[in-house]
Every structure is written in C-alpha cells, then in structure tokens.
mmCIF file of C-alpha atoms in Angstrom:
data_model
loop_
_atom_site.group_PDB
_atom_site.id
_atom_site.type_symbol
_atom_site.label_atom_id
_atom_site.label_comp_id
_atom_site.label_asym_id
_atom_site.label_seq_id
_atom_site.Cartn_x
_atom_site.Cartn_y
_atom_site.Cartn_z
ATOM 1 C CA UNK A 1 0.000 0.000 0.000
ATOM 2 C CA UNK A 2 1.345 3.392 -0.906
ATOM 3 C CA UNK A 3 0.498 6.312 1.344
ATOM 4 C CA UNK A 4 1.043 10.037 1.160
ATOM 5 C CA UNK A 5 2.290 12.229 3.991
ATOM 6 C CA UNK A 6 0.581 11.825 7.363
ATOM 7 C CA UNK A 7 1.917 13.370 10.556
ATOM 8 C CA UNK A 8 3.275 11.132 13.271
ATOM 9 C CA UNK A 9 1.547 12.055 16.536
ATOM 10 C CA UNK A 10 3.143 11.229 19.846
ATOM 11 C CA UNK A 11 0.695 11.676 22.734
ATOM 12 C CA UNK A 12 2.192 13.205 25.855
ATOM 13 C CA UNK A 13 1.540 10.926 28.821
ATOM 14 C CA UNK A 14 -1.212 12.374 31.013
ATOM 15 C CA UNK A 15 -1.735 15.456 28.823
ATOM 16 C CA UNK A 16 -3.889 16.412 25.881
ATOM 17 C CA UNK A 17 -0.993 17.902 23.909
ATOM 18 C CA UNK A 18 0.716 15.940 21.163
ATOM 19 C CA UNK A 19 3.989 16.206 19.309
ATOM 20 C CA UNK A 20 3.717 16.276 15.523
ATOM 21 C CA UNK A 21 6.870 14.989 13.873
ATOM 22 C CA UNK A 22 6.020 16.004 10.343
ATOM 23 C CA UNK A 23 9.356 15.007 8.895
ATOM 24 C CA UNK A 24 8.801 11.410 9.997
ATOM 25 C CA UNK A 25 5.620 11.345 7.923
ATOM 26 C CA UNK A 26 4.960 8.399 5.678
ATOM 27 C CA UNK A 27 6.156 8.234 2.138
ATOM 28 C CA UNK A 28 5.340 5.833 -0.668
ATOM 29 C CA UNK A 29 7.494 2.724 -0.775
ATOM 30 C CA UNK A 30 8.784 1.003 -3.845
ATOM 31 C CA UNK A 31 7.637 -2.551 -4.264
ATOM 32 C CA UNK A 32 9.784 -5.227 -2.755
ATOM 33 C CA UNK A 33 12.739 -5.767 -4.944
ATOM 34 C CA UNK A 34 13.084 -7.937 -7.975
ATOM 35 C CA UNK A 35 16.653 -6.847 -8.345
ATOM 36 C CA UNK A 36 17.442 -5.115 -11.630
ATOM 37 C CA UNK A 37 20.857 -5.467 -13.041
ATOM 38 C CA UNK A 38 21.162 -3.143 -15.976
ATOM 39 C CA UNK A 39 22.513 -4.369 -19.214
ATOM 40 C CA UNK A 40 26.226 -4.954 -18.640
ATOM 41 C CA UNK A 41 28.179 -1.684 -18.655
ATOM 42 C CA UNK A 42 31.463 -1.529 -20.506
ATOM 43 C CA UNK A 43 34.320 0.590 -19.237
ATOM 44 C CA UNK A 44 35.923 3.049 -21.605
ATOM 45 C CA UNK A 45 39.644 3.747 -21.713
ATOM 46 C CA UNK A 46 39.023 6.723 -19.429
ATOM 47 C CA UNK A 47 37.429 4.516 -16.783
ATOM 48 C CA UNK A 48 33.865 5.797 -17.289
ATOM 49 C CA UNK A 49 31.057 3.502 -18.292
ATOM 50 C CA UNK A 50 30.582 3.503 -22.030
ATOM 51 C CA UNK A 51 27.151 4.336 -23.430
ATOM 52 C CA UNK A 52 25.337 1.648 -25.401
ATOM 53 C CA UNK A 53 25.245 1.575 -29.184
ATOM 54 C CA UNK A 54 23.699 4.671 -30.760
ATOM 55 C CA UNK A 55 20.820 2.764 -32.342
ATOM 56 C CA UNK A 56 17.879 2.831 -29.901
ATOM 57 C CA UNK A 57 16.324 -0.461 -28.898
ATOM 58 C CA UNK A 58 12.906 -1.268 -30.271
ATOM 59 C CA UNK A 59 10.055 -0.196 -27.993
ATOM 60 C CA UNK A 60 8.948 -3.098 -25.760
ATOM 61 C CA UNK A 61 5.563 -4.655 -26.350
ATOM 62 C CA UNK A 62 2.770 -3.525 -24.049
ATOM 63 C CA UNK A 63 2.886 -5.238 -20.651
ATOM 64 C CA UNK A 64 6.059 -7.120 -21.578
ATOM 65 C CA UNK A 65 8.506 -8.088 -18.848
ATOM 66 C CA UNK A 66 12.095 -7.811 -20.045
ATOM 67 C CA UNK A 67 14.060 -10.524 -18.187
ATOM 68 C CA UNK A 68 17.173 -8.335 -18.318
ATOM 69 C CA UNK A 69 15.417 -5.820 -16.072
ATOM 70 C CA UNK A 70 14.812 -8.521 -13.456
ATOM 71 C CA UNK A 71 18.459 -9.551 -13.704
ATOM 72 C CA UNK A 72 19.487 -5.942 -13.187
ATOM 73 C CA UNK A 73 17.329 -5.692 -10.060
ATOM 74 C CA UNK A 74 18.817 -8.934 -8.754
ATOM 75 C CA UNK A 75 22.323 -7.662 -9.377
ATOM 76 C CA UNK A 76 21.578 -4.444 -7.488
ATOM 77 C CA UNK A 77 20.096 -6.368 -4.549
ATOM 78 C CA UNK A 78 23.092 -8.684 -4.378
ATOM 79 C CA UNK A 79 25.437 -5.698 -4.297
ATOM 80 C CA UNK A 80 23.446 -3.950 -1.555
ATOM 81 C CA UNK A 81 23.770 -7.087 0.580
ATOM 82 C CA UNK A 82 27.569 -6.734 0.463
ATOM 83 C CA UNK A 83 27.473 -3.293 2.146
ATOM 84 C CA UNK A 84 27.969 -3.603 5.894
ATOM 85 C CA UNK A 85 28.492 0.079 6.762
ATOM 86 C CA UNK A 86 27.430 3.048 4.651
ATOM 87 C CA UNK A 87 25.868 6.505 4.566
ATOM 88 C CA UNK A 88 23.092 7.624 2.211
ATOM 89 C CA UNK A 89 21.974 11.224 1.766
ATOM 90 C CA UNK A 90 18.587 11.598 0.095
ATOM 91 C CA UNK A 91 16.519 14.437 -1.297
ATOM 92 C CA UNK A 92 12.881 13.677 -1.956
ATOM 93 C CA UNK A 93 9.774 15.383 -3.282
ATOM 94 C CA UNK A 94 6.420 13.854 -2.368
ATOM 95 C CA UNK A 95 2.921 14.783 -3.554
ATOM 96 C CA UNK A 96 0.021 14.892 -1.116
ATOM 97 C CA UNK A 97 -3.500 14.847 -2.521
ATOM 98 C CA UNK A 98 -5.605 17.619 -0.970
ATOM 99 C CA UNK A 99 -9.331 17.227 -0.285
ATOM 100 C CA UNK A 100 -10.161 19.000 -3.566
ATOM 101 C CA UNK A 101 -7.930 16.651 -5.551
ATOM 102 C CA UNK A 102 -5.120 19.150 -6.089
ATOM 103 C CA UNK A 103 -1.596 17.936 -5.391
ATOM 104 C CA UNK A 104 0.634 19.692 -2.865
ATOM 105 C CA UNK A 105 4.348 18.935 -2.762
ATOM 106 C CA UNK A 106 6.639 18.570 0.235
ATOM 107 C CA UNK A 107 10.433 18.358 0.057
ATOM 108 C CA UNK A 108 12.569 16.475 2.528
ATOM 109 C CA UNK A 109 16.207 15.557 3.058
ATOM 110 C CA UNK A 110 17.449 12.612 5.079
ATOM 111 C CA UNK A 111 20.869 11.346 6.109
ATOM 112 C CA UNK A 112 20.997 7.625 6.918
ATOM 113 C CA UNK A 113 23.967 6.171 8.774
ATOM 114 C CA UNK A 114 23.788 2.383 8.592
ATOM 115 C CA UNK A 115 25.728 -0.426 10.254
ATOM 116 C CA UNK A 116 24.462 -3.911 9.596
ATOM 117 C CA UNK A 117 22.770 -5.716 11.122
ATOM 118 C CA UNK A 118 21.645 -3.521 14.000
ATOM 119 C CA UNK A 119 22.660 0.129 13.695
ATOM 120 C CA UNK A 120 20.726 3.029 12.167
ATOM 121 C CA UNK A 121 20.608 6.786 12.648
ATOM 122 C CA UNK A 122 18.372 8.914 10.425
ATOM 123 C CA UNK A 123 18.335 12.715 10.472
ATOM 124 C CA UNK A 124 15.291 14.174 8.732
ATOM 125 C CA UNK A 125 14.630 17.747 7.623
ATOM 126 C CA UNK A 126 11.684 19.006 5.610
ATOM 127 C CA UNK A 127 11.029 22.305 3.873
ATOM 128 C CA UNK A 128 8.669 23.363 6.681
ATOM 129 C CA UNK A 129 11.679 23.642 8.983
ATOM 130 C CA UNK A 130 11.034 20.442 10.956
ATOM 131 C CA UNK A 131 14.040 18.403 12.067
ATOM 132 C CA UNK A 132 13.882 15.001 13.771
ATOM 133 C CA UNK A 133 16.337 12.209 14.446
ATOM 134 C CA UNK A 134 15.707 8.465 14.616
ATOM 135 C CA UNK A 135 18.099 6.167 16.512
ATOM 136 C CA UNK A 136 18.200 2.364 16.472
ATOM 137 C CA UNK A 137 20.829 0.217 18.223
ATOM 138 C CA UNK A 138 19.475 -3.315 17.988
ATOM 139 C CA UNK A 139 17.541 -3.024 21.258
ATOM 140 C CA UNK A 140 15.533 0.199 21.169
ATOM 141 C CA UNK A 141 14.340 2.752 18.638
ATOM 142 C CA UNK A 142 14.039 6.417 19.627
ATOM 143 C CA UNK A 143 12.661 9.481 17.837
ATOM 144 C CA UNK A 144 13.813 12.896 19.040
ATOM 145 C CA UNK A 145 12.669 16.394 18.053
ATOM 146 C CA UNK A 146 15.438 18.939 18.831
ATOM 147 C CA UNK A 147 12.983 21.842 18.506
ATOM 148 C CA UNK A 148 10.480 20.606 21.091
ATOM 149 C CA UNK A 149 12.941 18.436 23.057
ATOM 150 C CA UNK A 150 10.358 15.644 23.140
ATOM 151 C CA UNK A 151 11.372 12.059 22.453
ATOM 152 C CA UNK A 152 9.843 8.597 22.426
ATOM 153 C CA UNK A 153 11.672 5.296 22.901
ATOM 154 C CA UNK A 154 10.242 1.850 22.144
ATOM 155 C CA UNK A 155 11.614 -1.709 22.321
ATOM 156 C CA UNK A 156 12.964 -2.881 18.969
ATOM 157 C CA UNK A 157 13.887 -6.204 17.338
ATOM 158 C CA UNK A 158 17.471 -7.239 16.691
ATOM 159 C CA UNK A 159 17.899 -6.422 12.980
ATOM 160 C CA UNK A 160 17.351 -3.530 10.579
ATOM 161 C CA UNK A 161 14.992 -5.513 8.381
ATOM 162 C CA UNK A 162 12.803 -6.317 11.374
ATOM 163 C CA UNK A 163 12.786 -2.844 12.920
ATOM 164 C CA UNK A 164 11.646 -1.186 9.687
ATOM 165 C CA UNK A 165 8.613 -3.480 9.671
ATOM 166 C CA UNK A 166 7.834 -2.935 13.350
ATOM 167 C CA UNK A 167 8.052 0.852 13.107
ATOM 168 C CA UNK A 168 5.721 0.867 10.101
ATOM 169 C CA UNK A 169 3.166 -1.696 11.235
ATOM 170 C CA UNK A 170 3.047 -1.058 14.977
ATOM 171 C CA UNK A 171 3.685 2.703 15.164
ATOM 172 C CA UNK A 172 2.817 3.990 11.671
ATOM 173 C CA UNK A 173 6.354 5.353 11.210
ATOM 174 C CA UNK A 174 8.032 4.874 7.841
ATOM 175 C CA UNK A 175 11.827 5.005 7.687
ATOM 176 C CA UNK A 176 13.076 7.153 4.763
ATOM 177 C CA UNK A 177 14.555 5.070 1.934
ATOM 178 C CA UNK A 178 13.247 1.922 3.652
ATOM 179 C CA UNK A 179 13.077 0.401 0.162
ATOM 180 C CA UNK A 180 16.820 -0.216 0.517
ATOM 181 C CA UNK A 181 16.089 -2.760 3.222
ATOM 182 C CA UNK A 182 13.272 -4.334 1.208
ATOM 183 C CA UNK A 183 15.564 -4.824 -1.765
ATOM 184 C CA UNK A 184 18.245 -6.123 0.546
ATOM 185 C CA UNK A 185 15.954 -8.886 1.742
ATOM 186 C CA UNK A 186 15.717 -10.287 -1.784
ATOM 187 C CA UNK A 187 12.070 -11.242 -1.311
ATOM 188 C CA UNK A 188 10.570 -9.668 -4.408
ATOM 189 C CA UNK A 189 8.010 -11.820 -6.189
ATOM 190 C CA UNK A 190 8.590 -11.576 -9.959
ATOM 191 C CA UNK A 191 4.948 -12.551 -10.480
ATOM 192 C CA UNK A 192 3.940 -9.174 -9.003
ATOM 193 C CA UNK A 193 5.496 -7.332 -11.966
ATOM 194 C CA UNK A 194 3.104 -6.628 -14.819
ATOM 195 C CA UNK A 195 5.652 -4.981 -17.113
ATOM 196 C CA UNK A 196 9.326 -4.052 -16.986
ATOM 197 C CA UNK A 197 11.411 -2.283 -19.603
ATOM 198 C CA UNK A 198 14.860 -0.789 -20.095
ATOM 199 C CA UNK A 199 14.716 2.894 -21.106
ATOM 200 C CA UNK A 200 18.397 3.624 -21.746
ATOM 201 C CA UNK A 201 21.422 5.367 -20.251
ATOM 202 C CA UNK A 202 20.881 8.527 -18.189
ATOM 203 C CA UNK A 203 23.089 10.789 -16.074
ATOM 204 C CA UNK A 204 21.983 11.229 -12.449
ATOM 205 C CA UNK A 205 23.927 13.569 -10.177
ATOM 206 C CA UNK A 206 27.095 13.062 -12.207
ATOM 207 C CA UNK A 207 26.810 9.266 -12.456
ATOM 208 C CA UNK A 208 25.997 7.215 -15.549
ATOM 209 C CA UNK A 209 23.001 5.009 -14.841
ATOM 210 C CA UNK A 210 20.635 2.620 -16.569
ATOM 211 C CA UNK A 211 16.991 3.653 -16.338
ATOM 212 C CA UNK A 212 14.209 1.090 -15.908
ATOM 213 C CA UNK A 213 10.413 1.373 -15.853
ATOM 214 C CA UNK A 214 8.342 -1.159 -13.888
ATOM 215 C CA UNK A 215 4.586 -1.535 -13.460
ATOM 216 C CA UNK A 216 2.835 -3.332 -10.609
ATOM 217 C CA UNK A 217 -0.720 -3.318 -9.296
ATOM 218 C CA UNK A 218 -1.598 0.232 -8.176
ATOM 219 C CA UNK A 219 1.881 1.639 -8.821
ATOM 220 C CA UNK A 220 4.234 2.592 -11.641
ATOM 221 C CA UNK A 221 7.876 3.122 -10.729
ATOM 222 C CA UNK A 222 11.188 3.926 -12.324
ATOM 223 C CA UNK A 223 14.663 3.270 -11.022
ATOM 224 C CA UNK A 224 18.058 4.539 -12.130
ATOM 225 C CA UNK A 225 20.920 2.115 -11.297
ATOM 226 C CA UNK A 226 24.586 3.068 -11.524
ATOM 227 C CA UNK A 227 26.499 1.331 -14.295
ATOM 228 C CA UNK A 228 29.610 -0.760 -13.765
ATOM 229 C CA UNK A 229 30.802 -2.686 -10.719
ATOM 230 C CA UNK A 230 28.824 -0.662 -8.141
ATOM 231 C CA UNK A 231 25.141 -1.014 -9.142
ATOM 232 C CA UNK A 232 23.748 1.440 -6.597
ATOM 233 C CA UNK A 233 20.214 2.856 -6.914
ATOM 234 C CA UNK A 234 20.692 6.564 -7.669
ATOM 235 C CA UNK A 235 17.121 7.709 -8.258
ATOM 236 C CA UNK A 236 13.612 6.387 -7.751
ATOM 237 C CA UNK A 237 10.232 7.685 -8.936
ATOM 238 C CA UNK A 238 6.981 6.134 -7.713
ATOM 239 C CA UNK A 239 3.493 7.017 -8.999
ATOM 240 C CA UNK A 240 0.429 5.749 -7.138
ATOM 241 C CA UNK A 241 -1.873 4.822 -10.009
ATOM 242 C CA UNK A 242 -4.736 3.637 -7.768
ATOM 243 C CA UNK A 243 -5.287 7.266 -6.665
ATOM 244 C CA UNK A 244 -7.084 9.395 -9.300
ATOM 245 C CA UNK A 245 -4.714 12.282 -8.459
ATOM 246 C CA UNK A 246 -1.715 10.016 -9.258
ATOM 247 C CA UNK A 247 0.597 11.434 -6.551
ATOM 248 C CA UNK A 248 4.298 11.001 -7.205
ATOM 249 C CA UNK A 249 7.281 10.427 -4.934
ATOM 250 C CA UNK A 250 10.799 11.144 -6.247
ATOM 251 C CA UNK A 251 14.036 10.548 -4.375
ATOM 252 C CA UNK A 252 17.696 11.018 -5.367
ATOM 253 C CA UNK A 253 20.345 9.126 -3.384
ATOM 254 C CA UNK A 254 23.992 10.028 -2.733
ATOM 255 C CA UNK A 255 26.129 7.192 -1.373
ATOM 256 C CA UNK A 256 29.235 6.835 0.771
ATOM 257 C CA UNK A 257 29.837 3.089 0.822
ATOM 258 C CA UNK A 258 33.088 3.353 2.823
ATOM 259 C CA UNK A 259 31.626 5.241 5.805
ATOM 260 C CA UNK A 260 32.232 3.754 9.274
ATOM 261 C CA UNK A 261 30.679 4.777 12.586
ATOM 262 C CA UNK A 262 31.365 4.463 16.299
ATOM 263 C CA UNK A 263 28.737 2.391 18.163
ATOM 264 C CA UNK A 264 27.659 5.510 20.065
ATOM 265 C CA UNK A 265 26.251 6.995 16.833
ATOM 266 C CA UNK A 266 23.268 4.648 17.129
ATOM 267 C CA UNK A 267 22.631 5.103 20.857
ATOM 268 C CA UNK A 268 20.175 7.812 21.875
ATOM 269 C CA UNK A 269 21.116 9.773 24.985
ATOM 270 C CA UNK A 270 18.422 12.201 26.051
ATOM 271 C CA UNK A 271 19.812 15.766 26.076
ATOM 272 C CA UNK A 272 19.452 17.875 29.191
ATOM 273 C CA UNK A 273 15.986 19.423 29.386
ATOM 274 C CA UNK A 274 14.366 16.867 27.080
ATOM 275 C CA UNK A 275 11.139 15.017 27.966
ATOM 276 C CA UNK A 276 10.166 11.431 27.251
ATOM 277 C CA UNK A 277 6.584 11.022 26.080
ATOM 278 C CA UNK A 278 4.203 8.229 25.192
ATOM 279 C CA UNK A 279 3.734 7.031 21.630
ATOM 280 C CA UNK A 280 0.444 6.140 19.977
ATOM 281 C CA UNK A 281 0.291 2.777 18.218
ATOM 282 C CA UNK A 282 -1.480 2.186 14.922
ATOM 283 C CA UNK A 283 -4.338 0.472 16.776
ATOM 284 C CA UNK A 284 -5.029 3.685 18.708
ATOM 285 C CA UNK A 285 -3.643 2.536 22.044
ATOM 286 C CA UNK A 286 -0.942 4.520 23.819
ATOM 287 C CA UNK A 287 2.383 2.998 24.799
ATOM 288 C CA UNK A 288 3.519 4.677 28.003
ATOM 289 C CA UNK A 289 7.158 5.564 28.612
ATOM 290 C CA UNK A 290 9.108 2.671 30.045
ATOM 291 C CA UNK A 291 6.627 0.026 28.885
#
C-alpha cells in the first residue's frame, strides 16, 4: 500500500498535547525488490562507463517483462547485501493529494547512517523547517525532536529488516529510503510485476546510470541504477496509479559506501531538558514511557 504524507503524533503521557513529527511522515514505498541489473556496462579507456550503441532499442511490447530488467534488479540487490556500513543522503519530493484533488508537494532531506545488522541513525529535515532524528541500536528505537525536546523510545527487534517493519506496522512510522532494506531482503516476487522495460542510459547527479520502468498493481515506478561494478540505486520515482490524483514520490540518493561509525552513533542519549513522552500505536492505544 502506498500512502502520502501523514503526521506522526506522539501523545504526551497524562496530557492532551501531542507532538507532531512532520518530517517522519509516511512516504510511498517502492515494491519489494526484484533486483534489476542493468545491461552490462562496458568501461571506456578513461574509466567511465561507455554508453550503449547509438541505435535505440525497439520499444517493448505492451505489458512485456524484459528478463534483463529482473536480472538488473537482482544484481543491485546482491550488491546492496555486500554493504555492511554506509551513509546515504537523500533528497525527496512527495505529492500529497488535498481534499479538492489538487496535489501539494513537500520536500525532505534525510541522512541515513547504517551499520548492519543492528545500527541506524536517520536525520530528517523538511522544507517546513522540521528536524527530527531516529536512533536504532538493535535493542531500542528512539525518535527525538530537537525543537520541542520531546522524544519517544520503544523496544525494537534485533535487525534492521525487522525494525523497519515494526516501526511501520506497529507505530505507523516509515523510515526514509526503507526500500533499501526491502531490496536487501531479496524477497521480491517476480509474479507481481506486470511490465518491466529498459529505457536507456541517463546521467543522475554526475553518475551514468541505466533507467528502468516497472509496473505493478496500483503503482508505476522507475529506477536509475549506476552502471559498472557498483550497481547502486541513484534515483527512484513512484506514482500511485490507484489514486485518481496520481501522486508522485521522487528521491535522489547520494552514497558513501566506505563510511564507518562508532557504536555511540546509534545510541540515543536524552539531552538535558528533554522530555520522554508516550507514543500512539497504529491500533489507537498509547504505549507509556518505560513500557
């Protein structure tokens, strides 16, 4: 299911006030990965990936699934599984359908610091001026708002793949770029893909990539995968086709695959003057601090 922005509300224990962490709002997610490995890239004498032959490929038949696209997705997923410590900076634009059907757009940046299998810190900023930080250390997950000095901490499972699911399903919190962890799991069902085609070579943020278009039930998406020996996803566009307004989510990713972090990066320590509050679960119940 693909959802547009909704505010995360943390109810203050014993008070009517609530903390709205807008920058932790939900974003559409790309379907679980069928790993695309773009057509093999050839290195030029200068070290850059060489563009394919000038003659354009024939347009794919309607609703055709190009097996090379699935291979490209698999190659990308396999490469992501080799990364044990990395940083990803993202910039995203997400449409929200207003009551009158008009689309409103919200921009957001996120910096993810990742250490497999149990370390994650995410700093989120949106164009409304909200800033929030998510911490996960394999035992607990905490969300902190520096502006309000409110935070919530909940028990968490032992791995990144598990915590992303728990935060989404139990607390209605979506981790930015969570698709990375879906692709990493390698659980994509090829039968879910209605069509998949290769669109050609494109430059994204200074990197040569192969662009792919995929269609699934209720969603059309495109992905740009870096050419060569490091098939990183560089850009993603998702359109929710089940919504008449067809809201779109676009994200560009900048990678540092050699980043390393001290364990303390993933541990949340409440700053002086901050206040722990309760968090509301998706079922409407409130989880009190310390429980």
